Amino acid sequence: MSEQIKVGVIGFGQMGQVHAGIYNKLPGVKLTAVCEYNDERRAQAAEQYGCKVYKDYKDLLTDPEIEAVSIVLPDNMHREAVEIAVANKKHILLEKPLAKELADGEAMYEILKDYDKVFSVGFLLRFDPRFNLIKQSLDAGELGDIIHMYCRRNSPIVGPRRYIGASDLSMHVMIHDIDYVNWFMGCKPVKVFAKARSVLLKEYDMDDVIYALVTYENGAVACLEACWVLPENSPTIIDDKVELVGTKGVVYVDACDNGVRFVTGDRVQYPDSRHWYNVNGAPSGDLSEEIMAFIGNIVNGTKSIITPEDALNSLKVVDAIERSIAEGCEVEL
């Protein structure tokens, strides 16, 4: 490996721009190329970072200079990009979910399960100190066995308007909670019952809200709530909460309280202080921690804490949620 890890970012939309900004600040990393289909954003990347730019991600992925890639494409475009990245022996950080369809996810798992390069999926809550502290407490036995969990993840309607046709609520939003609940439980989910309602997003064939009850092998139950039709002027980009009740204790997370609040003549706002806020002109937060962990895995020759199996198991729960909504009954995984 070269002295600097040469990285490419595929997709220079909202999240891709943050990925690029994080790579650009890291020592020992060179943001070498960006791929973006939109001509204006592609020109922006070239001017901002002075890197190579590509319109077609196949060209970036076959560039022998690139050692590692962030794939930040719409959910329904993940499979082909990952297959080409694997064929070209790139280290891969894939924004969640693994795929939009379970069949694609299963096919991807088969080529990733024994992959000899670093592969990780962007479940950034694994790197949020609050959620990580819960995992540490569970592993230490302080909370005992999990009896039940309640998780809420609500956000403004501006989000789904960007993803029309490419994703839906269960796989783009609720999957964050599915991943960390699976992580906390330490055993497999076995049954799912879910209900959904579509009102504001009905014309796009997308759900406004989903409630899901997931039962695990250990008998624990997780109640998941997700909604992405809050008003555009909501004071926070994410309104999320967690309650975990164990046989020895309980833990609460009110992640909506970001620790800072602005009230002016123009706004009431709880700005992001968790995920990709800027400090001294560079992105920080749990997304930065996730990307630094990815680079650390490459440097140290280690595997990501998020495995291909983890990513597939989360997608299996998403698939069960969608089947339960469609069939109107509890389904088995």
Short mmCIF file of C-alpha atoms in Angstrom, two decimals:
data_model
loop_
_atom_site.label_atom_id
_atom_site.label_comp_id
_atom_site.label_asym_id
_atom_site.label_seq_id
_atom_site.Cartn_x
_atom_site.Cartn_y
_atom_site.Cartn_z
CA MET A 1 0.00 0.00 0.00
CA SER A 2 1.22 3.52 -0.79
CA GLU A 3 2.22 6.00 1.93
CA GLN A 4 -1.12 7.73 1.51
CA ILE A 5 -4.32 5.77 1.13
CA LYS A 6 -5.85 6.95 -2.13
CA VAL A 7 -9.61 7.19 -1.80
CA GLY A 8 -12.47 7.80 -4.20
CA VAL A 9 -16.00 8.92 -3.35
CA ILE A 10 -18.83 7.75 -5.59
CA GLY A 11 -21.76 10.14 -5.37
CA PHE A 12 -21.29 13.82 -4.50
CA GLY A 13 -24.75 14.60 -3.17
CA GLN A 14 -25.47 15.62 0.41
CA MET A 15 -23.80 12.61 2.07
CA GLY A 16 -21.07 12.16 -0.52
CA GLN A 17 -19.93 15.72 0.06
CA VAL A 18 -19.56 15.00 3.77
CA HIS A 19 -17.60 11.82 3.07
CA ALA A 20 -15.27 13.78 0.79
CA GLY A 21 -14.80 16.50 3.41
CA ILE A 22 -13.86 13.94 6.07
CA TYR A 23 -11.36 12.12 3.85
CA ASN A 24 -9.84 15.47 2.90
CA LYS A 25 -9.06 16.29 6.55
CA LEU A 26 -7.52 12.93 7.51
CA PRO A 27 -3.74 12.53 7.69
CA GLY A 28 -2.37 9.70 5.58
CA VAL A 29 -5.36 9.86 3.23
CA LYS A 30 -5.56 11.45 -0.21
CA LEU A 31 -8.96 12.20 -1.72
CA THR A 32 -7.91 11.17 -5.23
CA ALA A 33 -11.16 11.07 -7.17
CA VAL A 34 -14.86 11.86 -7.00
CA CYS A 35 -17.58 10.41 -9.22
CA GLU A 36 -20.75 12.41 -9.76
CA TYR A 37 -23.29 12.16 -12.58
CA ASN A 38 -24.50 15.76 -12.14
CA ASP A 39 -22.25 18.07 -14.19
CA GLU A 40 -22.50 21.03 -11.81
CA ARG A 41 -21.66 19.00 -8.68
CA ARG A 42 -18.86 17.22 -10.51
CA ALA A 43 -17.30 20.57 -11.41
CA GLN A 44 -17.74 21.65 -7.79
CA ALA A 45 -15.78 18.60 -6.59
CA ALA A 46 -12.95 19.27 -9.03
CA GLU A 47 -12.68 22.90 -7.95
CA GLN A 48 -13.04 22.21 -4.24
CA TYR A 49 -10.58 19.34 -3.94
CA GLY A 50 -8.42 19.49 -7.06
CA CYS A 51 -8.97 15.77 -7.56
CA LYS A 52 -9.81 13.65 -10.56
CA VAL A 53 -13.50 13.53 -11.40
CA TYR A 54 -15.55 10.91 -13.17
CA LYS A 55 -19.10 10.84 -14.49
CA ASP A 56 -19.38 7.03 -14.59
CA TYR A 57 -18.54 5.13 -11.40
CA LYS A 58 -17.25 2.20 -13.47
CA ASP A 59 -14.37 4.42 -14.57
CA LEU A 60 -13.49 5.34 -10.99
CA LEU A 61 -13.71 1.75 -9.80
CA THR A 62 -11.37 0.52 -12.54
CA ASP A 63 -8.81 3.28 -11.82
CA PRO A 64 -5.79 1.34 -10.48
CA GLU A 65 -4.66 4.34 -8.42
CA ILE A 66 -7.74 4.16 -6.17
CA GLU A 67 -7.33 1.82 -3.18
CA ALA A 68 -10.52 2.51 -1.22
CA VAL A 69 -13.96 3.87 -2.03
CA SER A 70 -16.99 5.30 -0.32
CA ILE A 71 -20.07 4.28 -2.28
CA VAL A 72 -22.71 6.93 -1.60
CA LEU A 73 -25.27 6.08 -4.27
CA PRO A 74 -29.06 5.67 -4.07
CA ASP A 75 -30.07 2.42 -2.35
CA ASN A 76 -31.23 0.79 -5.59
CA MET A 77 -27.79 1.26 -7.22
CA HIS A 78 -25.62 -0.46 -4.61
CA ARG A 79 -25.30 -3.96 -6.03
CA GLU A 80 -23.55 -3.25 -9.33
CA ALA A 81 -21.18 -0.70 -7.78
CA VAL A 82 -20.14 -3.16 -5.04
CA GLU A 83 -19.70 -6.01 -7.53
CA ILE A 84 -17.37 -3.88 -9.67
CA ALA A 85 -15.50 -2.65 -6.58
CA VAL A 86 -14.94 -6.24 -5.41
CA ALA A 87 -13.78 -7.29 -8.88
CA ASN A 88 -11.23 -4.46 -8.74
CA LYS A 89 -10.08 -5.29 -5.18
CA LYS A 90 -11.08 -2.00 -3.55
CA HIS A 91 -11.61 -1.46 0.16
CA ILE A 92 -15.30 -0.53 0.41
CA LEU A 93 -17.35 1.67 2.70
CA LEU A 94 -20.96 1.37 1.53
CA GLU A 95 -23.61 3.74 2.79
CA LYS A 96 -26.48 1.79 4.29
CA PRO A 97 -28.52 -0.24 3.48
CA LEU A 98 -26.71 -3.15 1.87
CA ALA A 99 -29.27 -3.06 -0.95
CA LYS A 100 -32.85 -2.08 -1.70
CA GLU A 101 -34.00 -5.64 -2.41
CA LEU A 102 -33.25 -8.72 -0.29
CA ALA A 103 -32.31 -10.79 -3.36
CA ASP A 104 -29.63 -8.23 -4.24
CA GLY A 105 -28.41 -8.20 -0.65
CA GLU A 106 -28.11 -11.98 -0.59
CA ALA A 107 -26.15 -11.98 -3.84
CA MET A 108 -23.84 -9.28 -2.47
CA TYR A 109 -23.32 -11.23 0.76
CA GLU A 110 -22.05 -14.22 -1.20
CA ILE A 111 -19.22 -12.20 -2.77
CA LEU A 112 -18.46 -10.26 0.43
CA LYS A 113 -18.50 -12.92 3.16
CA ASP A 114 -14.94 -14.04 2.40
CA TYR A 115 -13.69 -10.82 0.81
CA ASP A 116 -10.03 -10.19 1.68
CA LYS A 117 -10.28 -6.39 1.63
CA VAL A 118 -12.03 -4.14 4.15
CA PHE A 119 -15.79 -3.94 3.72
CA SER A 120 -18.10 -1.93 5.95
CA VAL A 121 -21.62 -0.53 5.83
CA GLY A 122 -22.45 2.96 7.09
CA PHE A 123 -24.45 2.24 10.24
CA LEU A 124 -23.06 5.34 11.91
CA LEU A 125 -24.95 4.86 15.21
CA ARG A 126 -22.42 2.13 16.03
CA PHE A 127 -20.01 5.06 16.39
CA ASP A 128 -22.34 7.35 18.37
CA PRO A 129 -20.97 7.33 21.97
CA ARG A 130 -24.45 7.01 23.48
CA PHE A 131 -25.37 3.89 21.55
CA ASN A 132 -21.88 2.47 22.00
CA LEU A 133 -22.10 3.01 25.77
CA ILE A 134 -25.31 0.96 25.84
CA LYS A 135 -23.55 -1.89 24.04
CA GLN A 136 -20.67 -1.72 26.52
CA SER A 137 -23.08 -1.81 29.45
CA LEU A 138 -24.93 -4.80 28.00
CA ASP A 139 -21.67 -6.65 27.39
CA ALA A 140 -20.62 -5.94 30.98
CA GLY A 141 -23.89 -7.41 32.28
CA GLU A 142 -24.94 -4.19 34.02
CA LEU A 143 -28.41 -4.15 32.44
CA GLY A 144 -29.00 -7.88 32.61
CA ASP A 145 -31.01 -9.55 29.85
CA ILE A 146 -33.07 -7.35 27.55
CA ILE A 147 -36.80 -7.57 28.22
CA HIS A 148 -37.93 -5.04 25.63
CA MET A 149 -36.87 -1.98 23.65
CA TYR A 150 -38.66 1.02 22.19
CA CYS A 151 -37.01 3.01 19.39
CA ARG A 152 -38.26 6.13 17.60
CA ARG A 153 -36.76 7.79 14.52
CA ASN A 154 -38.77 10.64 12.99
CA SER A 155 -37.62 13.30 10.53
CA PRO A 156 -38.92 16.06 8.21
CA ILE A 157 -40.49 15.43 4.84
CA VAL A 158 -37.58 17.00 2.94
CA GLY A 159 -35.74 13.66 3.20
CA PRO A 160 -38.12 11.32 1.34
CA ARG A 161 -38.61 13.88 -1.42
CA ARG A 162 -34.96 13.27 -2.34
CA TYR A 163 -35.37 9.48 -2.44
CA ILE A 164 -38.50 9.06 -4.56
CA GLY A 165 -38.25 5.72 -6.38
CA ALA A 166 -34.86 4.87 -4.89
CA SER A 167 -35.75 3.92 -1.31
CA ASP A 168 -38.46 3.76 1.34
CA LEU A 169 -38.90 4.38 5.04
CA SER A 170 -38.09 0.90 6.36
CA MET A 171 -34.81 0.52 4.48
CA HIS A 172 -33.57 4.09 4.60
CA VAL A 173 -34.56 5.25 8.10
CA MET A 174 -35.76 2.38 10.30
CA ILE A 175 -32.80 0.21 9.28
CA HIS A 176 -30.54 2.33 11.54
CA ASP A 177 -32.56 1.14 14.55
CA ILE A 178 -32.78 -2.41 13.22
CA ASP A 179 -28.99 -2.60 13.05
CA TYR A 180 -28.26 -1.42 16.58
CA VAL A 181 -31.13 -3.46 18.07
CA ASN A 182 -29.72 -6.57 16.39
CA TRP A 183 -26.31 -5.56 17.78
CA PHE A 184 -27.67 -5.11 21.30
CA MET A 185 -29.70 -8.33 21.28
CA GLY A 186 -26.82 -10.56 20.21
CA CYS A 187 -29.23 -13.08 18.71
CA LYS A 188 -31.36 -13.36 15.60
CA PRO A 189 -34.79 -11.81 15.03
CA VAL A 190 -37.40 -14.48 14.34
CA LYS A 191 -40.77 -12.75 13.84
CA VAL A 192 -42.05 -9.35 12.68
CA PHE A 193 -45.44 -7.68 12.74
CA ALA A 194 -45.69 -4.25 11.09
CA LYS A 195 -48.26 -1.65 10.12
CA ALA A 196 -47.83 1.38 7.89
CA ARG A 197 -49.84 4.37 6.71
CA SER A 198 -49.33 6.52 3.63
CA VAL A 199 -50.96 9.96 3.33
CA LEU A 200 -48.57 12.76 2.39
CA LEU A 201 -46.35 10.44 0.33
CA LYS A 202 -49.12 8.32 -1.15
CA GLU A 203 -48.69 9.73 -4.65
CA TYR A 204 -45.09 8.44 -4.62
CA ASP A 205 -46.09 4.98 -3.30
CA MET A 206 -44.04 5.57 -0.14
CA ASP A 207 -44.95 5.08 3.52
CA ASP A 208 -45.36 8.06 5.87
CA VAL A 209 -45.05 6.01 9.06
CA ILE A 210 -44.24 2.45 10.12
CA TYR A 211 -44.64 0.67 13.45
CA ALA A 212 -42.94 -2.71 13.75
CA LEU A 213 -42.76 -5.31 16.53
CA VAL A 214 -39.70 -7.53 16.19
CA THR A 215 -39.38 -10.67 18.32
CA TYR A 216 -35.93 -12.18 18.95
CA GLU A 217 -34.70 -15.71 19.70
CA ASN A 218 -34.23 -14.77 23.35
CA GLY A 219 -37.91 -13.75 23.62
CA ALA A 220 -37.16 -10.01 23.79
CA VAL A 221 -39.39 -7.64 21.82
CA ALA A 222 -38.39 -4.43 20.09
CA CYS A 223 -40.99 -1.83 19.11
CA LEU A 224 -39.75 0.35 16.26
CA GLU A 225 -41.39 3.61 15.16
CA ALA A 226 -40.30 5.58 12.09
CA CYS A 227 -41.88 8.55 10.37
CA TRP A 228 -40.40 10.96 7.81
CA VAL A 229 -43.22 13.42 7.20
CA LEU A 230 -42.64 15.92 10.00
CA PRO A 231 -43.05 19.55 8.86
CA GLU A 232 -40.20 21.10 6.89
CA ASN A 233 -39.61 23.64 9.67
CA SER A 234 -39.08 21.00 12.37
CA PRO A 235 -36.41 22.32 14.75
CA THR A 236 -34.30 19.16 14.48
CA ILE A 237 -33.34 17.00 11.51
CA ILE A 238 -33.95 13.83 13.53
CA ASP A 239 -36.27 13.23 16.49
CA ASP A 240 -35.12 9.93 17.94
CA LYS A 241 -35.43 8.21 21.29
CA VAL A 242 -34.53 4.83 22.80
CA GLU A 243 -35.77 3.02 25.90
CA LEU A 244 -34.19 -0.30 26.82
CA VAL A 245 -35.53 -2.29 29.77
CA GLY A 246 -33.37 -5.10 31.11
CA THR A 247 -33.63 -7.50 34.03
CA LYS A 248 -31.11 -5.41 36.01
CA GLY A 249 -31.65 -1.90 34.75
CA VAL A 250 -33.02 0.53 32.18
CA VAL A 251 -31.36 3.00 29.86
CA TYR A 252 -32.81 5.99 27.99
CA VAL A 253 -31.49 7.98 25.06
CA ASP A 254 -33.11 11.26 24.03
CA ALA A 255 -31.00 11.92 20.98
CA CYS A 256 -33.31 14.72 19.84
CA ASP A 257 -31.70 16.89 22.53
CA ASN A 258 -28.50 17.81 20.73
CA GLY A 259 -27.19 19.85 23.65
CA VAL A 260 -27.57 23.25 21.95
CA ARG A 261 -30.63 25.29 20.97
CA PHE A 262 -30.96 28.49 18.94
CA VAL A 263 -33.94 30.79 19.32
CA THR A 264 -33.88 33.91 17.14
CA GLY A 265 -36.35 36.04 15.25
CA ASP A 266 -35.99 33.69 12.30
CA ARG A 267 -35.73 30.23 13.80
CA VAL A 268 -36.02 27.78 16.63
CA GLN A 269 -33.45 25.09 15.93
CA TYR A 270 -31.62 22.19 17.55
CA PRO A 271 -28.67 21.92 15.14
CA ASP A 272 -26.88 18.64 14.55
CA SER A 273 -24.19 17.98 17.15
CA ARG A 274 -23.93 14.23 16.52
CA HIS A 275 -23.55 13.11 12.93
CA TRP A 276 -21.67 15.45 10.58
CA TYR A 277 -21.47 18.88 12.16
CA ASN A 278 -18.52 21.12 11.24
CA VAL A 279 -15.70 21.97 13.64
CA ASN A 280 -13.09 24.46 12.44
CA GLY A 281 -14.26 24.05 8.85
CA ALA A 282 -14.19 20.23 8.70
CA PRO A 283 -16.92 17.61 9.26
CA SER A 284 -16.86 15.85 12.63
CA GLY A 285 -19.18 13.56 14.59
CA ASP A 286 -20.02 9.88 14.37
CA LEU A 287 -19.76 9.83 10.56
CA SER A 288 -16.19 11.05 10.93
CA GLU A 289 -15.57 8.32 13.54
CA GLU A 290 -17.02 5.74 11.14
CA ILE A 291 -14.74 6.82 8.29
CA MET A 292 -11.69 6.98 10.56
CA ALA A 293 -12.48 3.42 11.68
CA PHE A 294 -12.66 2.37 8.01
CA ILE A 295 -9.24 3.88 7.33
CA GLY A 296 -7.91 2.32 10.53
CA ASN A 297 -9.08 -1.11 9.36
CA ILE A 298 -7.20 -0.61 6.09
CA VAL A 299 -4.00 0.54 7.80
CA ASN A 300 -4.07 -2.19 10.46
CA GLY A 301 -5.31 -5.03 8.26
CA THR A 302 -8.38 -5.58 10.45
CA LYS A 303 -12.04 -6.17 9.71
CA SER A 304 -14.87 -3.72 10.33
CA ILE A 305 -17.06 -4.20 13.40
CA ILE A 306 -19.97 -4.17 10.92
CA THR A 307 -19.86 -7.41 8.96
CA PRO A 308 -21.56 -8.40 5.69
CA GLU A 309 -23.72 -10.75 7.79
CA ASP A 310 -24.80 -7.84 10.02
CA ALA A 311 -25.80 -5.84 6.96
CA LEU A 312 -27.72 -8.77 5.48
CA ASN A 313 -29.51 -9.52 8.76
CA SER A 314 -30.73 -5.92 8.95
CA LEU A 315 -32.01 -6.16 5.39
CA LYS A 316 -33.83 -9.41 6.25
CA VAL A 317 -35.76 -7.55 8.96
CA VAL A 318 -36.61 -4.80 6.47
CA ASP A 319 -37.89 -7.43 4.06
CA ALA A 320 -39.99 -9.01 6.83
CA ILE A 321 -41.44 -5.59 7.72
CA GLU A 322 -42.45 -4.99 4.12
CA ARG A 323 -43.96 -8.49 3.85
CA SER A 324 -45.89 -8.02 7.10
CA ILE A 325 -47.29 -4.67 5.92
CA ALA A 326 -48.35 -6.22 2.59
CA GLU A 327 -49.86 -9.39 4.14
CA GLY A 328 -51.38 -7.78 7.23
CA CYS A 329 -50.07 -10.44 9.60
CA GLU A 330 -47.01 -11.47 11.57
CA VAL A 331 -44.32 -13.07 9.42
CA GLU A 332 -41.29 -15.24 10.18
CA LEU A 333 -37.78 -14.51 9.06
#
